[in-house]
Amino acid sequence: MRHSLTLRIGPATFRIGSAWAQPIDQLAHLYADYPDVDGAIADFTVRLQPTSAIRRWVRPSIFITGDHGLADAAPMSLAHGLLAAEMGMNLQMALGWRRHLLLHASSVEKNGRVLVMTGESGSGKSTLAAQLGERGWRLMGDEFALLDLDSGAILPFPRLVSLKNRAIEVIAGEVPAARMGPLLGATAKGDIRHMVPRADAVARMGEGGMPALLLFPRFGSGPAERPVGQGEVFMRLTQASTNYVALGEPAFAALTRFVAQVPARAIDFPSGEAAIAMVDRLWSEIA
C-alpha cells in the first residue's frame, strides 16, 4: 500500500497500510508518543483499500481487510478513515489473537490491582474508564482486556479511547484539546471522537496487574448495585470474549480462576460523577 505505519500497542504490533494518506497521517499524529517500532515485524496487517478502482478517487470508499477480514463488511467513507483503521486493528485482534483470553472490556489500574468493566455497547464503560484514567487511575484499555492464561494477570492494551455522542463533550471538558482526535460525524454509531490516553498509560503499557474487581456498569438509570453470581459472571464473560472457544481448555481454566477469585458487581448510574463515587466506595470495601 502506498501509505503505511507500524504501531505497537501493549503486546501487539500492527502494520496499517492505506491507499490514502489521510488515515495514516491521523494515526501518526494521535499515536505520536507510542514507541517507535518502524521496521518491526508486525503481528497483524491492516489494509484500507478502495472498494473499486474508481472509488479510490470518486467518492472514496474504504474496504477494511488484512490478515483477517470479513467479506461482507460494509464499506466506509474516507472521512471516517481513522475509524476504519481502528476498526481494522480491533478486527485483527478479535479474530487472530491467541496469546491471551480477550475480553471485550475496559480496564484501569491502581497500586498494581485492576478494575475490569464490561458490558454492552452504550453501557458507559469506555466513558467511565476514560474519566477514571484522568483521576488517579492508570488507563489500561478501552476495547479489550487481555487475561494472561497462566498468571491470571490483566495486560494493558491502551489504544485510543473511542468516545461516542454525549460522552464526547463530557471527556473533552476534562482533557487537553491536544489529546482529542477529529470529530467523526454521522458514523454508524453516531458521532465519534478518539481520545489519546495519558502519557503514563503509554509509558507503562508493558506492565500488567492482578484483577481485583469486575463491574458490569449500565448508564441511564438511578444509582443501584447488586452482586453478580459466579454462574452469571462466567456466562457473561464467555459472551464478551472473542477467542474463548478458539483457545479451548486453557481459556476455561483461566476464566474459571478469574470468576472464583474476583468479586463482581452490577451498577446502574445516572452520571459519571455518580459512577465514580460508586467505584470509589466499592474499591475501598471489596477490592
PDB file of C-alpha atoms in Angstrom:
ATOM      1  CA  MET A   1       0.000   0.000   0.000  1.00  0.00           C
ATOM      2  CA  ARG A   2       1.240   3.490  -0.763  1.00  0.00           C
ATOM      3  CA  HIS A   3       0.983   4.754   2.812  1.00  0.00           C
ATOM      4  CA  SER A   4       1.759   2.744   5.951  1.00  0.00           C
ATOM      5  CA  LEU A   5       2.551   2.936   9.637  1.00  0.00           C
ATOM      6  CA  THR A   6       3.671   0.372  12.225  1.00  0.00           C
ATOM      7  CA  LEU A   7       2.307   0.646  15.764  1.00  0.00           C
ATOM      8  CA  ARG A   8       2.986  -1.331  18.931  1.00  0.00           C
ATOM      9  CA  ILE A   9       0.197  -1.262  21.494  1.00  0.00           C
ATOM     10  CA  GLY A  10       0.695  -3.408  24.553  1.00  0.00           C
ATOM     11  CA  PRO A  11       1.966  -6.808  23.375  1.00  0.00           C
ATOM     12  CA  ALA A  12       0.647  -6.471  19.806  1.00  0.00           C
ATOM     13  CA  THR A  13       2.278  -4.856  16.762  1.00  0.00           C
ATOM     14  CA  PHE A  14       0.215  -3.719  13.782  1.00  0.00           C
ATOM     15  CA  ARG A  15       1.190  -2.628  10.299  1.00  0.00           C
ATOM     16  CA  ILE A  16      -1.533  -0.432   8.854  1.00  0.00           C
ATOM     17  CA  GLY A  17      -1.466   0.235   5.129  1.00  0.00           C
ATOM     18  CA  SER A  18      -3.746   2.586   3.236  1.00  0.00           C
ATOM     19  CA  ALA A  19      -4.379   3.683  -0.317  1.00  0.00           C
ATOM     20  CA  TRP A  20      -4.862   7.213   1.051  1.00  0.00           C
ATOM     21  CA  ALA A  21      -2.561   9.373   3.186  1.00  0.00           C
ATOM     22  CA  GLN A  22      -5.253  10.845   5.454  1.00  0.00           C
ATOM     23  CA  PRO A  23      -5.905   7.878   7.786  1.00  0.00           C
ATOM     24  CA  ILE A  24      -2.174   7.209   8.207  1.00  0.00           C
ATOM     25  CA  ASP A  25      -1.418  10.869   8.919  1.00  0.00           C
ATOM     26  CA  GLN A  26      -4.152  10.958  11.586  1.00  0.00           C
ATOM     27  CA  LEU A  27      -2.883   7.743  13.190  1.00  0.00           C
ATOM     28  CA  ALA A  28       0.697   9.048  13.186  1.00  0.00           C
ATOM     29  CA  HIS A  29      -0.424  12.229  14.923  1.00  0.00           C
ATOM     30  CA  LEU A  30      -2.556  10.562  17.610  1.00  0.00           C
ATOM     31  CA  TYR A  31      -0.061   7.742  18.309  1.00  0.00           C
ATOM     32  CA  ALA A  32       2.992  10.049  18.157  1.00  0.00           C
ATOM     33  CA  ASP A  33       4.056   9.281  21.739  1.00  0.00           C
ATOM     34  CA  TYR A  34       3.884   5.497  21.352  1.00  0.00           C
ATOM     35  CA  PRO A  35       7.141   3.507  20.868  1.00  0.00           C
ATOM     36  CA  ASP A  36       8.938   3.931  17.562  1.00  0.00           C
ATOM     37  CA  VAL A  37       8.799   0.453  16.014  1.00  0.00           C
ATOM     38  CA  ASP A  38       9.362   1.334  12.380  1.00  0.00           C
ATOM     39  CA  GLY A  39      10.616  -1.793  10.630  1.00  0.00           C
ATOM     40  CA  ALA A  40       9.466  -4.182  13.344  1.00  0.00           C
ATOM     41  CA  ILE A  41       7.795  -7.458  12.384  1.00  0.00           C
ATOM     42  CA  ALA A  42       4.065  -6.991  12.847  1.00  0.00           C
ATOM     43  CA  ASP A  43       1.693  -9.468  14.437  1.00  0.00           C
ATOM     44  CA  PHE A  44      -1.079  -8.241  12.153  1.00  0.00           C
ATOM     45  CA  THR A  45      -1.504  -6.294   8.935  1.00  0.00           C
ATOM     46  CA  VAL A  46      -4.488  -3.994   8.377  1.00  0.00           C
ATOM     47  CA  ARG A  47      -5.277  -2.730   4.890  1.00  0.00           C
ATOM     48  CA  LEU A  48      -7.576   0.129   3.944  1.00  0.00           C
ATOM     49  CA  GLN A  49      -8.220  -0.292   0.262  1.00  0.00           C
ATOM     50  CA  PRO A  50     -10.734   1.093  -2.266  1.00  0.00           C
ATOM     51  CA  THR A  51     -13.884  -0.907  -2.853  1.00  0.00           C
ATOM     52  CA  SER A  52     -13.167  -0.463  -6.596  1.00  0.00           C
ATOM     53  CA  ALA A  53     -10.589   1.334  -8.737  1.00  0.00           C
ATOM     54  CA  ILE A  54     -12.833   4.308  -9.326  1.00  0.00           C
ATOM     55  CA  ARG A  55     -13.750   4.573  -5.615  1.00  0.00           C
ATOM     56  CA  ARG A  56     -10.179   5.477  -4.843  1.00  0.00           C
ATOM     57  CA  TRP A  57     -10.762   8.870  -6.438  1.00  0.00           C
ATOM     58  CA  VAL A  58     -14.531   9.373  -6.837  1.00  0.00           C
ATOM     59  CA  ARG A  59     -16.451   9.388  -3.543  1.00  0.00           C
ATOM     60  CA  PRO A  60     -13.608   7.370  -1.925  1.00  0.00           C
ATOM     61  CA  SER A  61     -14.934   4.256  -0.236  1.00  0.00           C
ATOM     62  CA  ILE A  62     -12.830   2.124   2.147  1.00  0.00           C
ATOM     63  CA  PHE A  63     -12.925  -1.632   2.457  1.00  0.00           C
ATOM     64  CA  ILE A  64     -11.246  -2.913   5.654  1.00  0.00           C
ATOM     65  CA  THR A  65      -9.198  -6.073   5.281  1.00  0.00           C
ATOM     66  CA  GLY A  66      -5.893  -7.563   6.435  1.00  0.00           C
ATOM     67  CA  ASP A  67      -4.661 -10.873   7.794  1.00  0.00           C
ATOM     68  CA  HIS A  68      -8.218 -11.464   8.948  1.00  0.00           C
ATOM     69  CA  GLY A  69     -11.183  -9.928   7.174  1.00  0.00           C
ATOM     70  CA  LEU A  70     -14.937 -10.050   6.852  1.00  0.00           C
ATOM     71  CA  ALA A  71     -16.062 -10.412   3.258  1.00  0.00           C
ATOM     72  CA  ASP A  72     -19.444  -8.798   3.917  1.00  0.00           C
ATOM     73  CA  ALA A  73     -18.129  -5.815   5.925  1.00  0.00           C
ATOM     74  CA  ALA A  74     -19.818  -2.568   4.923  1.00  0.00           C
ATOM     75  CA  PRO A  75     -17.540  -0.010   3.201  1.00  0.00           C
ATOM     76  CA  MET A  76     -16.808   3.311   4.918  1.00  0.00           C
ATOM     77  CA  SER A  77     -16.217   6.810   3.576  1.00  0.00           C
ATOM     78  CA  LEU A  78     -12.711   8.286   3.541  1.00  0.00           C
ATOM     79  CA  ALA A  79     -13.915  10.905   6.042  1.00  0.00           C
ATOM     80  CA  HIS A  80     -14.132   8.032   8.538  1.00  0.00           C
ATOM     81  CA  GLY A  81     -10.709   6.627   7.624  1.00  0.00           C
ATOM     82  CA  LEU A  82      -9.325   6.951  11.146  1.00  0.00           C
ATOM     83  CA  LEU A  83     -12.278   4.971  12.481  1.00  0.00           C
ATOM     84  CA  ALA A  84     -11.748   2.366   9.745  1.00  0.00           C
ATOM     85  CA  ALA A  85      -8.117   1.913  10.822  1.00  0.00           C
ATOM     86  CA  GLU A  86      -9.132   1.500  14.474  1.00  0.00           C
ATOM     87  CA  MET A  87     -11.845  -0.976  13.491  1.00  0.00           C
ATOM     88  CA  GLY A  88      -9.304  -2.865  11.393  1.00  0.00           C
ATOM     89  CA  MET A  89      -6.996  -3.282  14.398  1.00  0.00           C
ATOM     90  CA  ASN A  90      -9.959  -4.440  16.507  1.00  0.00           C
ATOM     91  CA  LEU A  91     -10.851  -6.983  13.831  1.00  0.00           C
ATOM     92  CA  GLN A  92      -7.344  -8.457  13.720  1.00  0.00           C
ATOM     93  CA  MET A  93      -7.243  -8.843  17.498  1.00  0.00           C
ATOM     94  CA  ALA A  94     -10.737 -10.284  17.740  1.00  0.00           C
ATOM     95  CA  LEU A  95     -10.174 -12.893  15.030  1.00  0.00           C
ATOM     96  CA  GLY A  96      -6.480 -13.648  15.360  1.00  0.00           C
ATOM     97  CA  TRP A  97      -5.043 -13.091  18.849  1.00  0.00           C
ATOM     98  CA  ARG A  98      -4.277 -16.297  20.761  1.00  0.00           C
ATOM     99  CA  ARG A  99      -1.713 -15.325  23.433  1.00  0.00           C
ATOM    100  CA  HIS A 100      -4.317 -14.155  25.934  1.00  0.00           C
ATOM    101  CA  LEU A 101      -8.019 -14.541  26.577  1.00  0.00           C
ATOM    102  CA  LEU A 102      -9.599 -11.452  25.043  1.00  0.00           C
ATOM    103  CA  LEU A 103     -12.441  -9.856  26.971  1.00  0.00           C
ATOM    104  CA  HIS A 104     -14.445  -7.030  25.423  1.00  0.00           C
ATOM    105  CA  ALA A 105     -13.890  -4.781  28.423  1.00  0.00           C
ATOM    106  CA  SER A 106     -12.229  -1.611  29.624  1.00  0.00           C
ATOM    107  CA  SER A 107      -9.740  -1.696  32.491  1.00  0.00           C
ATOM    108  CA  VAL A 108      -7.942   0.692  34.833  1.00  0.00           C
ATOM    109  CA  GLU A 109      -5.266   0.053  37.447  1.00  0.00           C
ATOM    110  CA  LYS A 110      -4.319   1.410  40.843  1.00  0.00           C
ATOM    111  CA  ASN A 111      -1.473   0.138  43.053  1.00  0.00           C
ATOM    112  CA  GLY A 112      -0.968  -2.939  40.910  1.00  0.00           C
ATOM    113  CA  ARG A 113      -4.607  -4.060  41.059  1.00  0.00           C
ATOM    114  CA  VAL A 114      -7.015  -3.859  38.167  1.00  0.00           C
ATOM    115  CA  LEU A 115     -10.657  -2.858  37.846  1.00  0.00           C
ATOM    116  CA  VAL A 116     -12.260  -4.574  34.840  1.00  0.00           C
ATOM    117  CA  MET A 117     -15.518  -3.232  33.367  1.00  0.00           C
ATOM    118  CA  THR A 118     -17.564  -4.998  30.725  1.00  0.00           C
ATOM    119  CA  GLY A 119     -20.998  -4.512  29.227  1.00  0.00           C
ATOM    120  CA  GLU A 120     -22.883  -3.925  26.023  1.00  0.00           C
ATOM    121  CA  SER A 121     -22.099  -1.033  23.703  1.00  0.00           C
ATOM    122  CA  GLY A 122     -23.555   2.130  25.234  1.00  0.00           C
ATOM    123  CA  SER A 123     -23.290   0.886  28.812  1.00  0.00           C
ATOM    124  CA  GLY A 124     -20.836   3.672  29.628  1.00  0.00           C
ATOM    125  CA  LYS A 125     -17.761   1.553  30.344  1.00  0.00           C
ATOM    126  CA  SER A 126     -15.495   3.455  27.946  1.00  0.00           C
ATOM    127  CA  THR A 127     -16.517   6.854  29.277  1.00  0.00           C
ATOM    128  CA  LEU A 128     -16.128   5.689  32.858  1.00  0.00           C
ATOM    129  CA  ALA A 129     -12.680   4.232  32.125  1.00  0.00           C
ATOM    130  CA  ALA A 130     -11.630   7.481  30.446  1.00  0.00           C
ATOM    131  CA  GLN A 131     -12.799   9.541  33.415  1.00  0.00           C
ATOM    132  CA  LEU A 132     -11.074   7.266  35.928  1.00  0.00           C
ATOM    133  CA  GLY A 133      -7.923   7.462  33.797  1.00  0.00           C
ATOM    134  CA  GLU A 134      -7.924  11.216  34.351  1.00  0.00           C
ATOM    135  CA  ARG A 135      -8.497  10.917  38.103  1.00  0.00           C
ATOM    136  CA  GLY A 136      -5.703   8.909  39.657  1.00  0.00           C
ATOM    137  CA  TRP A 137      -6.122   5.596  37.866  1.00  0.00           C
ATOM    138  CA  ARG A 138      -3.980   4.252  35.026  1.00  0.00           C
ATOM    139  CA  LEU A 139      -5.990   3.551  31.909  1.00  0.00           C
ATOM    140  CA  MET A 140      -5.063   0.072  30.662  1.00  0.00           C
ATOM    141  CA  GLY A 141      -7.503  -0.239  27.811  1.00  0.00           C
ATOM    142  CA  ASP A 142     -10.846   0.659  26.358  1.00  0.00           C
ATOM    143  CA  GLU A 143     -11.686  -2.085  23.866  1.00  0.00           C
ATOM    144  CA  PHE A 144     -10.030  -5.282  25.114  1.00  0.00           C
ATOM    145  CA  ALA A 145      -8.757  -6.575  28.463  1.00  0.00           C
ATOM    146  CA  LEU A 146      -6.102  -9.253  27.938  1.00  0.00           C
ATOM    147  CA  LEU A 147      -6.280 -12.045  30.537  1.00  0.00           C
ATOM    148  CA  ASP A 148      -2.998 -13.985  30.859  1.00  0.00           C
ATOM    149  CA  LEU A 149      -3.755 -17.694  30.657  1.00  0.00           C
ATOM    150  CA  ASP A 150      -1.070 -18.718  33.170  1.00  0.00           C
ATOM    151  CA  SER A 151      -0.687 -15.919  35.722  1.00  0.00           C
ATOM    152  CA  GLY A 152      -4.251 -14.587  35.678  1.00  0.00           C
ATOM    153  CA  ALA A 153      -2.947 -11.009  35.261  1.00  0.00           C
ATOM    154  CA  ILE A 154      -4.632  -8.399  33.077  1.00  0.00           C
ATOM    155  CA  LEU A 155      -2.293  -6.959  30.431  1.00  0.00           C
ATOM    156  CA  PRO A 156      -2.642  -3.398  29.087  1.00  0.00           C
ATOM    157  CA  PHE A 157      -3.837  -2.642  25.578  1.00  0.00           C
ATOM    158  CA  PRO A 158      -4.066   1.174  25.716  1.00  0.00           C
ATOM    159  CA  ARG A 159      -5.423   2.099  22.305  1.00  0.00           C
ATOM    160  CA  LEU A 160      -7.182   5.382  21.573  1.00  0.00           C
ATOM    161  CA  VAL A 161     -10.406   5.603  23.594  1.00  0.00           C
ATOM    162  CA  SER A 162     -13.434   5.704  21.300  1.00  0.00           C
ATOM    163  CA  LEU A 163     -15.959   8.226  22.649  1.00  0.00           C
ATOM    164  CA  LYS A 164     -19.470   8.402  21.259  1.00  0.00           C
ATOM    165  CA  ASN A 165     -22.138  11.082  21.170  1.00  0.00           C
ATOM    166  CA  ARG A 166     -22.777  12.659  24.607  1.00  0.00           C
ATOM    167  CA  ALA A 167     -19.548  11.194  26.019  1.00  0.00           C
ATOM    168  CA  ILE A 168     -17.516  13.385  23.670  1.00  0.00           C
ATOM    169  CA  GLU A 169     -18.492  16.620  25.379  1.00  0.00           C
ATOM    170  CA  VAL A 170     -18.039  15.115  28.849  1.00  0.00           C
ATOM    171  CA  ILE A 171     -14.480  13.941  28.222  1.00  0.00           C
ATOM    172  CA  ALA A 172     -13.443  16.892  26.041  1.00  0.00           C
ATOM    173  CA  GLY A 173     -14.148  19.075  29.055  1.00  0.00           C
ATOM    174  CA  GLU A 174     -11.647  17.100  31.158  1.00  0.00           C
ATOM    175  CA  VAL A 175      -8.647  16.534  28.881  1.00  0.00           C
ATOM    176  CA  PRO A 176      -6.404  18.905  26.863  1.00  0.00           C
ATOM    177  CA  ALA A 177      -7.525  19.512  23.292  1.00  0.00           C
ATOM    178  CA  ALA A 178      -4.191  18.141  22.049  1.00  0.00           C
ATOM    179  CA  ARG A 179      -5.243  14.679  23.252  1.00  0.00           C
ATOM    180  CA  MET A 180      -8.515  14.693  21.332  1.00  0.00           C
ATOM    181  CA  GLY A 181      -8.812  13.466  17.757  1.00  0.00           C
ATOM    182  CA  PRO A 182     -11.014  14.899  14.995  1.00  0.00           C
ATOM    183  CA  LEU A 183     -14.797  14.697  15.282  1.00  0.00           C
ATOM    184  CA  LEU A 184     -16.113  11.948  13.016  1.00  0.00           C
ATOM    185  CA  GLY A 185     -19.740  12.817  12.429  1.00  0.00           C
ATOM    186  CA  ALA A 186     -22.625  10.610  11.329  1.00  0.00           C
ATOM    187  CA  THR A 187     -20.915   7.229  11.619  1.00  0.00           C
ATOM    188  CA  ALA A 188     -22.987   4.062  12.025  1.00  0.00           C
ATOM    189  CA  LYS A 189     -22.818   4.654  15.801  1.00  0.00           C
ATOM    190  CA  GLY A 190     -23.369   8.408  15.688  1.00  0.00           C
ATOM    191  CA  ASP A 191     -20.631  10.957  16.323  1.00  0.00           C
ATOM    192  CA  ILE A 192     -17.261   9.541  17.397  1.00  0.00           C
ATOM    193  CA  ARG A 193     -14.122  11.231  18.673  1.00  0.00           C
ATOM    194  CA  HIS A 194     -10.962   9.474  19.872  1.00  0.00           C
ATOM    195  CA  MET A 195      -9.002  10.352  23.000  1.00  0.00           C
ATOM    196  CA  VAL A 196      -5.277   9.717  23.428  1.00  0.00           C
ATOM    197  CA  PRO A 197      -4.526   8.035  26.804  1.00  0.00           C
ATOM    198  CA  ARG A 198      -2.346   9.875  29.305  1.00  0.00           C
ATOM    199  CA  ALA A 199       1.431   9.568  28.904  1.00  0.00           C
ATOM    200  CA  ASP A 200       1.733   7.256  31.928  1.00  0.00           C
ATOM    201  CA  ALA A 201      -0.678   4.774  30.334  1.00  0.00           C
ATOM    202  CA  VAL A 202       1.539   4.635  27.249  1.00  0.00           C
ATOM    203  CA  ALA A 203       4.829   4.508  29.168  1.00  0.00           C
ATOM    204  CA  ARG A 204       3.611   1.582  31.309  1.00  0.00           C
ATOM    205  CA  MET A 205       1.810  -0.408  28.623  1.00  0.00           C
ATOM    206  CA  GLY A 206       4.079  -3.398  29.244  1.00  0.00           C
ATOM    207  CA  GLU A 207       3.083  -3.565  32.917  1.00  0.00           C
ATOM    208  CA  GLY A 208       0.093  -5.678  33.893  1.00  0.00           C
ATOM    209  CA  GLY A 209      -1.721  -6.154  37.181  1.00  0.00           C
ATOM    210  CA  MET A 210      -3.893  -8.634  39.007  1.00  0.00           C
ATOM    211  CA  PRO A 211      -7.676  -8.216  38.665  1.00  0.00           C
ATOM    212  CA  ALA A 212      -9.346  -7.115  41.915  1.00  0.00           C
ATOM    213  CA  LEU A 213     -12.910  -6.145  40.951  1.00  0.00           C
ATOM    214  CA  LEU A 214     -15.231  -6.803  37.998  1.00  0.00           C
ATOM    215  CA  LEU A 215     -18.028  -4.351  37.229  1.00  0.00           C
ATOM    216  CA  PHE A 216     -20.971  -4.562  34.860  1.00  0.00           C
ATOM    217  CA  PRO A 217     -21.813  -0.843  34.538  1.00  0.00           C
ATOM    218  CA  ARG A 218     -25.028   0.467  32.962  1.00  0.00           C
ATOM    219  CA  PHE A 219     -25.583   4.140  32.267  1.00  0.00           C
ATOM    220  CA  GLY A 220     -29.011   5.781  32.324  1.00  0.00           C
ATOM    221  CA  SER A 221     -30.791   4.635  35.465  1.00  0.00           C
ATOM    222  CA  GLY A 222     -30.828   5.732  39.088  1.00  0.00           C
ATOM    223  CA  PRO A 223     -27.974   4.551  41.318  1.00  0.00           C
ATOM    224  CA  ALA A 224     -28.251   0.830  42.078  1.00  0.00           C
ATOM    225  CA  GLU A 225     -25.891  -2.002  42.860  1.00  0.00           C
ATOM    226  CA  ARG A 226     -26.175  -5.771  43.089  1.00  0.00           C
ATOM    227  CA  PRO A 227     -23.723  -8.656  43.455  1.00  0.00           C
ATOM    228  CA  VAL A 228     -23.414 -10.930  40.445  1.00  0.00           C
ATOM    229  CA  GLY A 229     -23.191 -14.684  40.987  1.00  0.00           C
ATOM    230  CA  GLN A 230     -20.328 -16.725  39.577  1.00  0.00           C
ATOM    231  CA  GLY A 231     -22.525 -18.608  37.122  1.00  0.00           C
ATOM    232  CA  GLU A 232     -23.826 -15.380  35.602  1.00  0.00           C
ATOM    233  CA  VAL A 233     -20.331 -13.871  35.544  1.00  0.00           C
ATOM    234  CA  PHE A 234     -18.912 -16.884  33.733  1.00  0.00           C
ATOM    235  CA  MET A 235     -21.680 -16.851  31.149  1.00  0.00           C
ATOM    236  CA  ARG A 236     -21.408 -13.095  30.519  1.00  0.00           C
ATOM    237  CA  LEU A 237     -17.617 -13.215  30.186  1.00  0.00           C
ATOM    238  CA  THR A 238     -17.687 -16.071  27.680  1.00  0.00           C
ATOM    239  CA  GLN A 239     -20.125 -13.952  25.664  1.00  0.00           C
ATOM    240  CA  ALA A 240     -17.762 -10.980  25.991  1.00  0.00           C
ATOM    241  CA  SER A 241     -14.761 -12.951  24.752  1.00  0.00           C
ATOM    242  CA  THR A 242     -13.898 -13.159  21.070  1.00  0.00           C
ATOM    243  CA  ASN A 243     -11.467 -16.079  21.370  1.00  0.00           C
ATOM    244  CA  TYR A 244     -12.769 -18.175  24.290  1.00  0.00           C
ATOM    245  CA  VAL A 245     -13.854 -21.060  22.053  1.00  0.00           C
ATOM    246  CA  ALA A 246     -10.687 -20.939  19.930  1.00  0.00           C
ATOM    247  CA  LEU A 247      -8.399 -21.149  22.988  1.00  0.00           C
ATOM    248  CA  GLY A 248     -10.238 -24.128  24.426  1.00  0.00           C
ATOM    249  CA  GLU A 249      -9.279 -25.682  27.781  1.00  0.00           C
ATOM    250  CA  PRO A 250      -6.646 -23.043  28.790  1.00  0.00           C
ATOM    251  CA  ALA A 251      -9.326 -20.368  28.422  1.00  0.00           C
ATOM    252  CA  PHE A 252     -11.780 -22.376  30.515  1.00  0.00           C
ATOM    253  CA  ALA A 253      -9.181 -22.782  33.277  1.00  0.00           C
ATOM    254  CA  ALA A 254      -8.179 -19.105  33.235  1.00  0.00           C
ATOM    255  CA  LEU A 255     -11.765 -17.872  33.245  1.00  0.00           C
ATOM    256  CA  THR A 256     -12.752 -20.293  35.997  1.00  0.00           C
ATOM    257  CA  ARG A 257      -9.917 -18.962  38.165  1.00  0.00           C
ATOM    258  CA  PHE A 258     -10.877 -15.365  37.370  1.00  0.00           C
ATOM    259  CA  VAL A 259     -14.528 -15.919  38.285  1.00  0.00           C
ATOM    260  CA  ALA A 260     -13.636 -17.679  41.537  1.00  0.00           C
ATOM    261  CA  GLN A 261     -11.167 -15.031  42.701  1.00  0.00           C
ATOM    262  CA  VAL A 262     -12.569 -11.686  41.514  1.00  0.00           C
ATOM    263  CA  PRO A 263     -15.685 -10.205  43.152  1.00  0.00           C
ATOM    264  CA  ALA A 264     -18.287  -8.884  40.715  1.00  0.00           C
ATOM    265  CA  ARG A 265     -20.942  -6.202  40.952  1.00  0.00           C
ATOM    266  CA  ALA A 266     -23.507  -4.716  38.550  1.00  0.00           C
ATOM    267  CA  ILE A 267     -24.057  -0.993  38.912  1.00  0.00           C
ATOM    268  CA  ASP A 268     -26.593   1.400  37.404  1.00  0.00           C
ATOM    269  CA  PHE A 269     -25.692   5.077  37.364  1.00  0.00           C
ATOM    270  CA  PRO A 270     -27.204   8.330  36.080  1.00  0.00           C
ATOM    271  CA  SER A 271     -23.944  10.279  35.563  1.00  0.00           C
ATOM    272  CA  GLY A 272     -20.190   9.950  35.503  1.00  0.00           C
ATOM    273  CA  GLU A 273     -19.847  11.582  38.896  1.00  0.00           C
ATOM    274  CA  ALA A 274     -22.291   9.107  40.441  1.00  0.00           C
ATOM    275  CA  ALA A 275     -20.442   6.192  38.836  1.00  0.00           C
ATOM    276  CA  ILE A 276     -17.069   7.384  40.109  1.00  0.00           C
ATOM    277  CA  ALA A 277     -18.454   7.681  43.648  1.00  0.00           C
ATOM    278  CA  MET A 278     -19.794   4.116  43.415  1.00  0.00           C
ATOM    279  CA  VAL A 279     -16.466   2.824  42.075  1.00  0.00           C
ATOM    280  CA  ASP A 280     -14.541   4.541  44.872  1.00  0.00           C
ATOM    281  CA  ARG A 281     -16.805   3.021  47.525  1.00  0.00           C
ATOM    282  CA  LEU A 282     -16.741  -0.492  46.054  1.00  0.00           C
ATOM    283  CA  TRP A 283     -12.976  -0.311  45.587  1.00  0.00           C
ATOM    284  CA  SER A 284     -12.446   0.592  49.241  1.00  0.00           C
ATOM    285  CA  GLU A 285     -14.942  -2.007  50.515  1.00  0.00           C
ATOM    286  CA  ILE A 286     -14.431  -5.003  48.222  1.00  0.00           C
ATOM    287  CA  ALA A 287     -11.351  -4.866  46.031  1.00  0.00           C
TER     288      ALA A 287
END
